[in-house]
């Protein structure tokens, strides 16, 4: 299933994403949102409410996923969750988190969310008692809870990038983030195909150009058609020049500090590419990236089990 125009609105078979805290309380190497490189920075709840209300006139998703960085670091998270629901852009609201702050979340949080996806990394597991408490909250509030364990990452971006247009096209065409999971992202009045095109320019690009890959959200009559064309475009984004898409080499999970997060990526795209996996993706677009470890299992089955925090 792909994008459809229904009653003047673009409908996606997947969701759209809102990043509420760009920084994180972990520092996973090659985090695809580059969160370890960010100092404390939070999205404005008023901006999110305004953007989603405007976008809802022309766009319909199956769910809105709230993530970051670590979304539970946002002090006004519950207010944001309510405003997402009020925008009416999707019937379900999900939060994707590393789970470390979940035991502290109050009843108002659990009442405001439909699903919680927890991404667990080696050495950062929750104690059994905290897991039991979280499960109890989820059951009390009818919240779907999913726990995924990740032992590996794939290099998500390259500091030096590439000028090889053919390689950029292949990485874009096989990108699961854009074309399989469809992690479309709303950020500061703009609609982006993927979170990487929001975050890569902020860390390694021209600060004047950070919205270059975004489509400005408006309420004029032609916006829905422009959005559909944007989503169906086969053209790589500007950020694809430095992005590994789904084709980065696999690396074991490790934690890094903000100071050394960017060091492993100081290579060209050619050096960081997994050519074998790239070729596989060209014939099997939804091939497993091999990053989840064996103990990954939904506590309560969820159709949205596919995105680490
Ligand atoms: S920047 Fe390009 S390759 Fe990277 S996630 Fe976005 S569409 Fe995919
Ligand atoms: S992968 Fe998730 S938990 Fe790890 S640094 Fe990135 S946002 Fe934080």
PDB file of C-alpha atoms and ligand atoms in Angstrom, residues 21-36 67-71 96-100 119 121 153 253-255 261 307-309, ligand 2:
ATOM      1  CA  UNK A  21      13.655  16.567  22.817  1.00  0.00           C
ATOM      2  CA  UNK A  22      16.629  16.493  20.489  1.00  0.00           C
ATOM      3  CA  UNK A  23      19.101  15.505  23.197  1.00  0.00           C
ATOM      4  CA  UNK A  24      19.154  12.184  25.029  1.00  0.00           C
ATOM      5  CA  UNK A  25      20.144  10.642  28.356  1.00  0.00           C
ATOM      6  CA  UNK A  26      22.060   7.962  26.411  1.00  0.00           C
ATOM      7  CA  UNK A  27      24.790   8.359  23.813  1.00  0.00           C
ATOM      8  CA  UNK A  28      24.376   5.458  21.405  1.00  0.00           C
ATOM      9  CA  UNK A  29      27.069   5.350  18.751  1.00  0.00           C
ATOM     10  CA  UNK A  30      25.625   6.195  15.330  1.00  0.00           C
ATOM     11  CA  UNK A  31      22.217   7.148  16.744  1.00  0.00           C
ATOM     12  CA  UNK A  32      20.209   7.844  13.587  1.00  0.00           C
ATOM     13  CA  UNK A  33      18.825  11.097  15.019  1.00  0.00           C
ATOM     14  CA  UNK A  34      22.363  12.226  15.973  1.00  0.00           C
ATOM     15  CA  UNK A  35      20.995  12.934  19.453  1.00  0.00           C
ATOM     16  CA  UNK A  36      24.294  12.504  21.313  1.00  0.00           C
ATOM     17  CA  UNK A  67      10.369  10.512  20.025  1.00  0.00           C
ATOM     18  CA  UNK A  68      13.676  12.372  20.072  1.00  0.00           C
ATOM     19  CA  UNK A  69      16.349  12.182  21.515  1.00  0.00           C
ATOM     20  CA  UNK A  70      14.623  10.979  24.625  1.00  0.00           C
ATOM     21  CA  UNK A  71      11.030  12.274  24.624  1.00  0.00           C
ATOM     22  CA  UNK A  96       9.171   5.702  21.528  1.00  0.00           C
ATOM     23  CA  UNK A  97      11.674   5.777  24.420  1.00  0.00           C
ATOM     24  CA  UNK A  98      14.764   4.086  25.836  1.00  0.00           C
ATOM     25  CA  UNK A  99      12.606   3.502  28.912  1.00  0.00           C
ATOM     26  CA  UNK A 100      15.016   4.694  31.594  1.00  0.00           C
ATOM     27  CA  UNK A 119      14.251   0.298  22.891  1.00  0.00           C
ATOM     28  CA  UNK A 121      20.444  -1.351  24.683  1.00  0.00           C
ATOM     29  CA  UNK A 153      23.548  -0.239  15.026  1.00  0.00           C
ATOM     30  CA  UNK A 253      26.305  -1.125  20.223  1.00  0.00           C
ATOM     31  CA  UNK A 254      28.460   1.249  22.300  1.00  0.00           C
ATOM     32  CA  UNK A 255      27.888   4.396  24.319  1.00  0.00           C
ATOM     33  CA  UNK A 261      30.120  10.871  19.086  1.00  0.00           C
ATOM     34  CA  UNK A 307      11.778   1.889  15.118  1.00  0.00           C
ATOM     35  CA  UNK A 308      14.396   2.317  17.784  1.00  0.00           C
ATOM     36  CA  UNK A 309      14.192   5.394  19.975  1.00  0.00           C
TER      37      UNK A 309
HETATM   38  S1  LIG B   2      19.397   5.635  19.776  1.00  0.00           S
HETATM   39 FE1  LIG B   2      17.737   6.384  21.095  1.00  0.00          FE
HETATM   40  S2  LIG B   2      18.485   6.050  23.207  1.00  0.00           S
HETATM   41 FE2  LIG B   2      20.262   5.954  21.835  1.00  0.00          FE
HETATM   42  S3  LIG B   2      21.121   8.062  21.810  1.00  0.00           S
HETATM   43 FE3  LIG B   2      19.694   7.875  20.048  1.00  0.00          FE
HETATM   44  S4  LIG B   2      17.753   8.633  20.821  1.00  0.00           S
HETATM   45 FE4  LIG B   2      19.027   8.175  22.610  1.00  0.00          FE
END
